[in-house]
Structures are given as C-alpha cells and as structure tokens.
Amino acid sequence: IRFYLHDQFTGSNRTSAVVLPPLNNETLFGQVAIIDDKLTKESPINSKLVGRAKGFLVLDSLSSSSFLQSMTVELEGRKGTIVFHGQNPFTESQREIAIVGGTGEFRNVQGYALTSSVGSEP
C-alpha cells in the first residue's frame, strides 16, 4: 500500500495542531501535536484522496531530531484500520515505523512502513 500523507500545520486548512507547547524552545522537547491528515494517491495535495491518518506526535527527545508517532490510518473503500507506532527520526532521508496492528480486514497485521519526506507546500 502506498500513499502520501499531507501534514498541514499552518494556514486555514490545518490538519495538525500543537496541543501542548514545548518545555524547551531549542529542542522542542515536550511538544505534543494531534493530526487528522489527508492521505492521497500521488504527491500533490490535490490528487485523489485515499484516506486519513489520525493520531498524535510527541517530541520526546532532548538530544535528537526525533518524535514518537502514533496514528491510525483509515483507507477509503477498505473495511478496517492500520495502526502505526514508533520513533520517527524526521531528519533521516528514509525512516521505518512499526505497524503494530489493525482492525477489520487488517486485523492482526504487523510489520513496518518505509517513510520519507518528499517536500512541502506553502
């Protein structure tokens, strides 16, 4: 399964929000954000919507550029969800995050997802 997650943290169409500010502005340690992000078939944000990713991010490291990510993915036309959970070292070009479970047709799913950042739009 391949999709593009669009995390819009500014503007009028925001899909994420900081709900707890950082304890330290240099590292952002302690910041917590919630997400309800679009998933699309292709990279452009206006490409076909294929689902949503809902969850939270916690900047939980004093010494690295990493956050704890926990999200549930709902795909259109599919019955069930996929749950992702783990560290996301966002400065690395390619990352892995654990797939820890699912519901419906994804019940008992496990494994990992390869992720990378492909760019950002204003």
mmCIF file of N, CA and C in Angstrom:
data_model
loop_
_atom_site.group_PDB
_atom_site.id
_atom_site.type_symbol
_atom_site.label_atom_id
_atom_site.label_comp_id
_atom_site.label_asym_id
_atom_site.label_seq_id
_atom_site.Cartn_x
_atom_site.Cartn_y
_atom_site.Cartn_z
ATOM 1 N N ILE A 1 0.860 -1.167 0.000
ATOM 2 C CA ILE A 1 0.000 0.000 0.000
ATOM 3 C C ILE A 1 0.902 1.225 0.000
ATOM 4 N N ARG A 2 0.643 2.141 -0.919
ATOM 5 C CA ARG A 2 1.427 3.371 -0.992
ATOM 6 C C ARG A 2 0.485 4.568 -0.949
ATOM 7 N N PHE A 3 0.840 5.554 -0.124
ATOM 8 C CA PHE A 3 0.068 6.788 -0.064
ATOM 9 C C PHE A 3 0.978 7.916 0.374
ATOM 10 N N TYR A 4 0.480 9.142 0.212
ATOM 11 C CA TYR A 4 1.202 10.350 0.617
ATOM 12 C C TYR A 4 0.408 11.025 1.726
ATOM 13 N N LEU A 5 1.082 11.291 2.840
ATOM 14 C CA LEU A 5 0.461 11.941 3.986
ATOM 15 C C LEU A 5 0.773 13.427 3.926
ATOM 16 N N HIS A 6 -0.263 14.241 4.053
ATOM 17 C CA HIS A 6 -0.104 15.703 3.985
ATOM 18 C C HIS A 6 -0.391 16.306 5.353
ATOM 19 N N ASP A 7 0.668 16.684 6.044
ATOM 20 C CA ASP A 7 0.550 17.289 7.369
ATOM 21 C C ASP A 7 0.610 18.798 7.209
ATOM 22 N N GLN A 8 -0.528 19.446 7.283
ATOM 23 C CA GLN A 8 -0.612 20.902 7.119
ATOM 24 C C GLN A 8 -0.700 21.544 8.497
ATOM 25 N N PHE A 9 0.398 22.163 8.923
ATOM 26 C CA PHE A 9 0.448 22.724 10.272
ATOM 27 C C PHE A 9 0.309 24.234 10.311
ATOM 28 N N THR A 10 0.048 24.855 9.156
ATOM 29 C CA THR A 10 -0.219 26.294 9.108
ATOM 30 C C THR A 10 -1.380 26.551 8.151
ATOM 31 N N GLY A 11 -1.908 27.762 8.192
ATOM 32 C CA GLY A 11 -2.956 28.163 7.255
ATOM 33 C C GLY A 11 -4.350 27.799 7.718
ATOM 34 N N SER A 12 -5.307 28.111 6.857
ATOM 35 C CA SER A 12 -6.714 27.905 7.211
ATOM 36 C C SER A 12 -7.160 26.448 7.084
ATOM 37 N N ASN A 13 -6.407 25.626 6.350
ATOM 38 C CA ASN A 13 -6.759 24.215 6.171
ATOM 39 C C ASN A 13 -5.868 23.305 7.009
ATOM 40 N N ARG A 14 -5.489 23.759 8.195
ATOM 41 C CA ARG A 14 -4.604 22.977 9.056
ATOM 42 C C ARG A 14 -5.181 21.601 9.347
ATOM 43 N N THR A 15 -4.293 20.606 9.356
ATOM 44 C CA THR A 15 -4.690 19.245 9.709
ATOM 45 C C THR A 15 -3.952 18.762 10.950
ATOM 46 N N SER A 16 -3.130 19.624 11.532
ATOM 47 C CA SER A 16 -2.450 19.289 12.779
ATOM 48 C C SER A 16 -2.407 20.524 13.667
ATOM 49 N N ALA A 17 -2.299 20.273 14.962
ATOM 50 C CA ALA A 17 -2.274 21.379 15.913
ATOM 51 C C ALA A 17 -1.431 20.999 17.117
ATOM 52 N N VAL A 18 -0.641 21.945 17.589
ATOM 53 C CA VAL A 18 0.108 21.751 18.825
ATOM 54 C C VAL A 18 -0.872 21.917 19.983
ATOM 55 N N VAL A 19 -0.975 20.889 20.825
ATOM 56 C CA VAL A 19 -1.896 20.948 21.962
ATOM 57 C C VAL A 19 -1.158 21.125 23.284
ATOM 58 N N LEU A 20 0.157 20.933 23.257
ATOM 59 C CA LEU A 20 0.987 21.172 24.428
ATOM 60 C C LEU A 20 2.297 21.767 23.935
ATOM 61 N N PRO A 21 2.628 22.982 24.341
ATOM 62 C CA PRO A 21 3.844 23.630 23.848
ATOM 63 C C PRO A 21 5.102 22.969 24.410
ATOM 64 N N PRO A 22 6.248 23.208 23.764
ATOM 65 C CA PRO A 22 7.496 22.600 24.231
ATOM 66 C C PRO A 22 7.954 23.185 25.567
ATOM 67 N N LEU A 23 8.704 22.379 26.307
ATOM 68 C CA LEU A 23 9.316 22.842 27.548
ATOM 69 C C LEU A 23 10.583 23.629 27.264
ATOM 70 N N ASN A 24 11.167 23.370 26.072
ATOM 71 C CA ASN A 24 12.445 23.960 25.699
ATOM 72 C C ASN A 24 12.368 24.343 24.228
ATOM 73 N N ASN A 25 12.446 25.607 23.908
ATOM 74 C CA ASN A 25 12.313 26.045 22.517
ATOM 75 C C ASN A 25 13.492 25.661 21.635
ATOM 76 N N GLU A 26 14.642 25.330 22.213
ATOM 77 C CA GLU A 26 15.794 24.928 21.406
ATOM 78 C C GLU A 26 15.608 23.542 20.804
ATOM 79 N N THR A 27 15.041 22.608 21.562
ATOM 80 C CA THR A 27 14.871 21.238 21.068
ATOM 81 C C THR A 27 13.415 20.872 20.817
ATOM 82 N N LEU A 28 12.487 21.695 21.238
ATOM 83 C CA LEU A 28 11.041 21.440 21.171
ATOM 84 C C LEU A 28 10.610 20.268 22.050
ATOM 85 N N PHE A 29 11.501 19.836 22.958
ATOM 86 C CA PHE A 29 11.197 18.733 23.866
ATOM 87 C C PHE A 29 9.891 18.999 24.619
ATOM 88 N N GLY A 30 9.022 17.994 24.628
ATOM 89 C CA GLY A 30 7.758 18.095 25.344
ATOM 90 C C GLY A 30 6.574 18.524 24.503
ATOM 91 N N GLN A 31 6.819 18.963 23.278
ATOM 92 C CA GLN A 31 5.708 19.401 22.423
ATOM 93 C C GLN A 31 4.851 18.210 22.017
ATOM 94 N N VAL A 32 3.555 18.400 22.056
ATOM 95 C CA VAL A 32 2.608 17.367 21.639
ATOM 96 C C VAL A 32 1.691 17.972 20.586
ATOM 97 N N ALA A 33 1.499 17.240 19.491
ATOM 98 C CA ALA A 33 0.609 17.690 18.418
ATOM 99 C C ALA A 33 -0.359 16.570 18.068
ATOM 100 N N ILE A 34 -1.539 16.955 17.628
ATOM 101 C CA ILE A 34 -2.516 15.988 17.141
ATOM 102 C C ILE A 34 -2.655 16.168 15.635
ATOM 103 N N ILE A 35 -2.998 15.074 14.944
ATOM 104 C CA ILE A 35 -3.122 15.127 13.485
ATOM 105 C C ILE A 35 -4.433 14.494 13.025
ATOM 106 N N ASP A 36 -4.914 14.994 11.908
ATOM 107 C CA ASP A 36 -6.012 14.402 11.144
ATOM 108 C C ASP A 36 -5.676 14.726 9.693
ATOM 109 N N ASP A 37 -4.683 14.010 9.160
ATOM 110 C CA ASP A 37 -4.060 14.345 7.881
ATOM 111 C C ASP A 37 -4.678 13.613 6.702
ATOM 112 N N LYS A 38 -4.684 14.308 5.559
ATOM 113 C CA LYS A 38 -5.120 13.707 4.299
ATOM 114 C C LYS A 38 -4.087 12.690 3.825
ATOM 115 N N LEU A 39 -4.575 11.607 3.225
ATOM 116 C CA LEU A 39 -3.733 10.649 2.519
ATOM 117 C C LEU A 39 -4.157 10.681 1.059
ATOM 118 N N THR A 40 -3.192 10.874 0.166
ATOM 119 C CA THR A 40 -3.514 10.943 -1.259
ATOM 120 C C THR A 40 -2.755 9.879 -2.039
ATOM 121 N N LYS A 41 -3.238 9.612 -3.245
ATOM 122 C CA LYS A 41 -2.636 8.593 -4.109
ATOM 123 C C LYS A 41 -1.300 9.048 -4.672
ATOM 124 N N GLU A 42 -1.171 10.327 -4.970
ATOM 125 C CA GLU A 42 0.059 10.900 -5.524
ATOM 126 C C GLU A 42 0.541 12.019 -4.613
ATOM 127 N N SER A 43 1.728 12.538 -4.900
ATOM 128 C CA SER A 43 2.343 13.560 -4.061
ATOM 129 C C SER A 43 1.571 14.884 -3.977
ATOM 130 N N PRO A 44 1.038 15.430 -5.074
ATOM 131 C CA PRO A 44 0.326 16.713 -4.947
ATOM 132 C C PRO A 44 -0.868 16.604 -3.998
ATOM 133 N N ILE A 45 -1.042 17.620 -3.185
ATOM 134 C CA ILE A 45 -2.111 17.598 -2.178
ATOM 135 C C ILE A 45 -3.504 17.523 -2.806
ATOM 136 N N ASN A 46 -3.645 17.981 -4.046
ATOM 137 C CA ASN A 46 -4.954 17.944 -4.701
ATOM 138 C C ASN A 46 -5.175 16.655 -5.489
ATOM 139 N N SER A 47 -4.280 15.676 -5.357
ATOM 140 C CA SER A 47 -4.505 14.394 -6.034
ATOM 141 C C SER A 47 -5.575 13.599 -5.281
ATOM 142 N N LYS A 48 -5.957 12.460 -5.819
ATOM 143 C CA LYS A 48 -7.079 11.666 -5.293
ATOM 144 C C LYS A 48 -6.893 11.326 -3.816
ATOM 145 N N LEU A 49 -7.907 11.678 -3.014
ATOM 146 C CA LEU A 49 -7.922 11.351 -1.592
ATOM 147 C C LEU A 49 -8.151 9.851 -1.431
ATOM 148 N N VAL A 50 -7.286 9.176 -0.657
ATOM 149 C CA VAL A 50 -7.435 7.737 -0.433
ATOM 150 C C VAL A 50 -7.671 7.387 1.033
ATOM 151 N N GLY A 51 -7.631 8.387 1.917
ATOM 152 C CA GLY A 51 -7.886 8.101 3.323
ATOM 153 C C GLY A 51 -7.448 9.225 4.236
ATOM 154 N N ARG A 52 -7.398 8.911 5.549
ATOM 155 C CA ARG A 52 -6.997 9.866 6.589
ATOM 156 C C ARG A 52 -6.070 9.150 7.566
ATOM 157 N N ALA A 53 -5.167 9.933 8.153
ATOM 158 C CA ALA A 53 -4.309 9.454 9.239
ATOM 159 C C ALA A 53 -4.609 10.309 10.460
ATOM 160 N N LYS A 54 -4.979 9.666 11.559
ATOM 161 C CA LYS A 54 -5.355 10.388 12.777
ATOM 162 C C LYS A 54 -4.510 9.878 13.934
ATOM 163 N N GLY A 55 -4.006 10.820 14.739
ATOM 164 C CA GLY A 55 -3.198 10.400 15.876
ATOM 165 C C GLY A 55 -2.482 11.553 16.527
ATOM 166 N N PHE A 56 -1.273 11.264 17.042
ATOM 167 C CA PHE A 56 -0.516 12.295 17.745
ATOM 168 C C PHE A 56 0.985 12.114 17.558
ATOM 169 N N LEU A 57 1.714 13.198 17.804
ATOM 170 C CA LEU A 57 3.176 13.238 17.744
ATOM 171 C C LEU A 57 3.665 13.833 19.055
ATOM 172 N N VAL A 58 4.718 13.248 19.628
ATOM 173 C CA VAL A 58 5.307 13.750 20.867
ATOM 174 C C VAL A 58 6.801 13.924 20.642
ATOM 175 N N LEU A 59 7.291 15.155 20.778
ATOM 176 C CA LEU A 59 8.731 15.391 20.700
ATOM 177 C C LEU A 59 9.319 14.995 22.045
ATOM 178 N N ASP A 60 9.850 13.762 22.085
ATOM 179 C CA ASP A 60 10.216 13.129 23.350
ATOM 180 C C ASP A 60 11.719 12.955 23.537
ATOM 181 N N SER A 61 12.522 13.657 22.765
ATOM 182 C CA SER A 61 13.970 13.507 22.862
ATOM 183 C C SER A 61 14.645 14.847 23.123
ATOM 184 N N LEU A 62 15.518 14.863 24.119
ATOM 185 C CA LEU A 62 16.308 16.061 24.403
ATOM 186 C C LEU A 62 17.501 16.186 23.471
ATOM 187 N N SER A 63 17.936 15.051 22.894
ATOM 188 C CA SER A 63 19.210 15.057 22.179
ATOM 189 C C SER A 63 19.134 14.747 20.693
ATOM 190 N N SER A 64 17.970 14.401 20.166
ATOM 191 C CA SER A 64 17.916 14.049 18.747
ATOM 192 C C SER A 64 16.706 14.669 18.066
ATOM 193 N N SER A 65 16.750 14.669 16.753
ATOM 194 C CA SER A 65 15.636 15.173 15.944
ATOM 195 C C SER A 65 14.697 14.013 15.659
ATOM 196 N N SER A 66 13.871 13.709 16.621
ATOM 197 C CA SER A 66 13.008 12.543 16.540
ATOM 198 C C SER A 66 11.742 12.812 17.340
ATOM 199 N N PHE A 67 10.656 12.165 16.934
ATOM 200 C CA PHE A 67 9.432 12.243 17.725
ATOM 201 C C PHE A 67 8.750 10.887 17.751
ATOM 202 N N LEU A 68 7.965 10.674 18.778
ATOM 203 C CA LEU A 68 7.136 9.485 18.881
ATOM 204 C C LEU A 68 5.881 9.749 18.072
ATOM 205 N N GLN A 69 5.553 8.823 17.172
ATOM 206 C CA GLN A 69 4.382 8.978 16.312
ATOM 207 C C GLN A 69 3.453 7.803 16.547
ATOM 208 N N SER A 70 2.185 8.101 16.742
ATOM 209 C CA SER A 70 1.170 7.070 16.877
ATOM 210 C C SER A 70 -0.034 7.506 16.056
ATOM 211 N N MET A 71 -0.408 6.696 15.073
ATOM 212 C CA MET A 71 -1.525 7.101 14.214
ATOM 213 C C MET A 71 -2.282 5.886 13.704
ATOM 214 N N THR A 72 -3.547 6.127 13.438
ATOM 215 C CA THR A 72 -4.425 5.128 12.852
ATOM 216 C C THR A 72 -4.789 5.592 11.453
ATOM 217 N N VAL A 73 -4.597 4.719 10.472
ATOM 218 C CA VAL A 73 -4.887 5.037 9.071
ATOM 219 C C VAL A 73 -6.190 4.365 8.659
ATOM 220 N N GLU A 74 -7.070 5.168 8.082
ATOM 221 C CA GLU A 74 -8.330 4.683 7.519
ATOM 222 C C GLU A 74 -8.266 4.900 6.017
ATOM 223 N N LEU A 75 -8.383 3.836 5.229
ATOM 224 C CA LEU A 75 -8.312 3.934 3.772
ATOM 225 C C LEU A 75 -9.710 3.830 3.172
ATOM 226 N N GLU A 76 -10.010 4.715 2.228
ATOM 227 C CA GLU A 76 -11.325 4.706 1.584
ATOM 228 C C GLU A 76 -11.526 3.395 0.830
ATOM 229 N N GLY A 77 -12.722 2.862 0.924
ATOM 230 C CA GLY A 77 -13.056 1.633 0.227
ATOM 231 C C GLY A 77 -12.562 0.379 0.928
ATOM 232 N N ARG A 78 -11.914 0.528 2.070
ATOM 233 C CA ARG A 78 -11.415 -0.622 2.829
ATOM 234 C C ARG A 78 -12.161 -0.675 4.159
ATOM 235 N N LYS A 79 -12.329 -1.847 4.679
ATOM 236 C CA LYS A 79 -13.037 -2.015 5.949
ATOM 237 C C LYS A 79 -12.025 -2.337 7.033
ATOM 238 N N GLY A 80 -11.676 -1.322 7.804
ATOM 239 C CA GLY A 80 -10.730 -1.512 8.890
ATOM 240 C C GLY A 80 -9.691 -0.415 8.923
ATOM 241 N N THR A 81 -8.789 -0.532 9.883
ATOM 242 C CA THR A 81 -7.744 0.466 10.077
ATOM 243 C C THR A 81 -6.388 -0.214 10.221
ATOM 244 N N ILE A 82 -5.320 0.577 10.035
ATOM 245 C CA ILE A 82 -3.947 0.128 10.257
ATOM 246 C C ILE A 82 -3.338 1.067 11.294
ATOM 247 N N VAL A 83 -2.678 0.500 12.311
ATOM 248 C CA VAL A 83 -2.103 1.294 13.394
ATOM 249 C C VAL A 83 -0.576 1.317 13.273
ATOM 250 N N PHE A 84 -0.029 2.539 13.243
ATOM 251 C CA PHE A 84 1.413 2.771 13.176
ATOM 252 C C PHE A 84 1.861 3.356 14.512
ATOM 253 N N HIS A 85 3.032 2.920 15.007
ATOM 254 C CA HIS A 85 3.518 3.453 16.285
ATOM 255 C C HIS A 85 5.035 3.297 16.351
ATOM 256 N N GLY A 86 5.725 4.375 16.738
ATOM 257 C CA GLY A 86 7.164 4.282 16.945
ATOM 258 C C GLY A 86 7.871 5.605 16.777
ATOM 259 N N GLN A 87 9.193 5.556 16.894
ATOM 260 C CA GLN A 87 10.023 6.745 16.740
ATOM 261 C C GLN A 87 10.119 7.131 15.269
ATOM 262 N N ASN A 88 10.092 8.421 15.003
ATOM 263 C CA ASN A 88 10.246 8.943 13.648
ATOM 264 C C ASN A 88 11.396 9.943 13.667
ATOM 265 N N PRO A 89 12.608 9.501 13.273
ATOM 266 C CA PRO A 89 13.756 10.414 13.212
ATOM 267 C C PRO A 89 13.668 11.269 11.946
ATOM 268 N N PHE A 90 12.909 12.364 12.024
ATOM 269 C CA PHE A 90 12.476 13.099 10.841
ATOM 270 C C PHE A 90 13.593 13.735 10.024
ATOM 271 N N THR A 91 14.818 13.813 10.523
ATOM 272 C CA THR A 91 15.910 14.378 9.724
ATOM 273 C C THR A 91 16.567 13.332 8.827
ATOM 274 N N GLU A 92 16.254 12.054 9.017
ATOM 275 C CA GLU A 92 16.800 10.999 8.160
ATOM 276 C C GLU A 92 16.007 10.940 6.859
ATOM 277 N N SER A 93 16.699 10.630 5.762
ATOM 278 C CA SER A 93 16.031 10.635 4.456
ATOM 279 C C SER A 93 15.005 9.516 4.320
ATOM 280 N N GLN A 94 15.296 8.343 4.862
ATOM 281 C CA GLN A 94 14.321 7.254 4.849
ATOM 282 C C GLN A 94 14.198 6.705 6.267
ATOM 283 N N ARG A 95 12.957 6.430 6.664
ATOM 284 C CA ARG A 95 12.697 6.006 8.031
ATOM 285 C C ARG A 95 11.788 4.788 8.040
ATOM 286 N N GLU A 96 11.802 4.064 9.143
ATOM 287 C CA GLU A 96 10.884 2.950 9.359
ATOM 288 C C GLU A 96 10.004 3.266 10.554
ATOM 289 N N ILE A 97 8.758 2.872 10.468
ATOM 290 C CA ILE A 97 7.863 2.947 11.627
ATOM 291 C C ILE A 97 7.111 1.620 11.701
ATOM 292 N N ALA A 98 6.909 1.147 12.910
ATOM 293 C CA ALA A 98 6.266 -0.147 13.108
ATOM 294 C C ALA A 98 4.775 -0.086 12.799
ATOM 295 N N ILE A 99 4.298 -1.129 12.146
ATOM 296 C CA ILE A 99 2.861 -1.367 12.013
ATOM 297 C C ILE A 99 2.538 -2.371 13.108
ATOM 298 N N VAL A 100 1.738 -1.941 14.083
ATOM 299 C CA VAL A 100 1.554 -2.746 15.288
ATOM 300 C C VAL A 100 0.200 -3.437 15.375
ATOM 301 N N GLY A 101 -0.663 -3.210 14.407
ATOM 302 C CA GLY A 101 -1.952 -3.873 14.438
ATOM 303 C C GLY A 101 -2.938 -3.251 13.486
ATOM 304 N N GLY A 102 -4.144 -3.765 13.552
ATOM 305 C CA GLY A 102 -5.192 -3.250 12.690
ATOM 306 C C GLY A 102 -6.537 -3.803 13.097
ATOM 307 N N THR A 103 -7.560 -3.338 12.391
ATOM 308 C CA THR A 103 -8.916 -3.820 12.630
ATOM 309 C C THR A 103 -9.524 -4.231 11.300
ATOM 310 N N GLY A 104 -10.663 -4.924 11.354
ATOM 311 C CA GLY A 104 -11.365 -5.310 10.133
ATOM 312 C C GLY A 104 -10.493 -6.165 9.235
ATOM 313 N N GLU A 105 -10.436 -5.816 7.952
ATOM 314 C CA GLU A 105 -9.640 -6.621 7.020
ATOM 315 C C GLU A 105 -8.140 -6.535 7.291
ATOM 316 N N PHE A 106 -7.727 -5.628 8.176
ATOM 317 C CA PHE A 106 -6.318 -5.510 8.554
ATOM 318 C C PHE A 106 -6.050 -6.112 9.943
ATOM 319 N N ARG A 107 -6.992 -6.862 10.480
ATOM 320 C CA ARG A 107 -6.838 -7.465 11.807
ATOM 321 C C ARG A 107 -5.559 -8.299 11.851
ATOM 322 N N ASN A 108 -4.815 -8.150 12.936
ATOM 323 C CA ASN A 108 -3.566 -8.878 13.191
ATOM 324 C C ASN A 108 -2.423 -8.510 12.256
ATOM 325 N N VAL A 109 -2.570 -7.446 11.485
ATOM 326 C CA VAL A 109 -1.477 -7.032 10.613
ATOM 327 C C VAL A 109 -0.300 -6.578 11.477
ATOM 328 N N GLN A 110 0.901 -6.834 11.000
ATOM 329 C CA GLN A 110 2.103 -6.343 11.672
ATOM 330 C C GLN A 110 3.211 -6.222 10.647
ATOM 331 N N GLY A 111 4.199 -5.421 10.956
ATOM 332 C CA GLY A 111 5.312 -5.218 10.039
ATOM 333 C C GLY A 111 5.886 -3.830 10.213
ATOM 334 N N TYR A 112 6.273 -3.237 9.093
ATOM 335 C CA TYR A 112 6.839 -1.893 9.161
ATOM 336 C C TYR A 112 6.503 -1.142 7.886
ATOM 337 N N ALA A 113 6.582 0.173 7.990
ATOM 338 C CA ALA A 113 6.373 1.039 6.831
ATOM 339 C C ALA A 113 7.649 1.829 6.602
ATOM 340 N N LEU A 114 8.026 1.985 5.348
ATOM 341 C CA LEU A 114 9.138 2.854 4.979
ATOM 342 C C LEU A 114 8.564 4.215 4.651
ATOM 343 N N THR A 115 9.126 5.255 5.247
ATOM 344 C CA THR A 115 8.633 6.604 5.016
ATOM 345 C C THR A 115 9.774 7.523 4.623
ATOM 346 N N SER A 116 9.437 8.552 3.880
ATOM 347 C CA SER A 116 10.405 9.599 3.531
ATOM 348 C C SER A 116 9.631 10.883 3.268
ATOM 349 N N SER A 117 10.332 12.000 3.404
ATOM 350 C CA SER A 117 9.718 13.300 3.117
ATOM 351 C C SER A 117 10.002 13.655 1.670
ATOM 352 N N VAL A 118 8.967 14.065 0.941
ATOM 353 C CA VAL A 118 9.145 14.388 -0.474
ATOM 354 C C VAL A 118 9.041 15.872 -0.764
ATOM 355 N N GLY A 119 8.747 16.671 0.224
ATOM 356 C CA GLY A 119 8.675 18.110 0.008
ATOM 357 C C GLY A 119 7.562 18.715 0.813
ATOM 358 N N SER A 120 7.496 20.012 0.717
ATOM 359 C CA SER A 120 6.431 20.698 1.433
ATOM 360 C C SER A 120 5.865 21.790 0.560
ATOM 361 N N GLU A 121 4.590 22.045 0.769
ATOM 362 C CA GLU A 121 3.899 23.091 0.024
ATOM 363 C C GLU A 121 3.536 24.193 0.998
ATOM 364 N N PRO A 122 3.538 25.442 0.544
ATOM 365 C CA PRO A 122 3.196 26.539 1.465
ATOM 366 C C PRO A 122 1.763 26.454 1.959
#
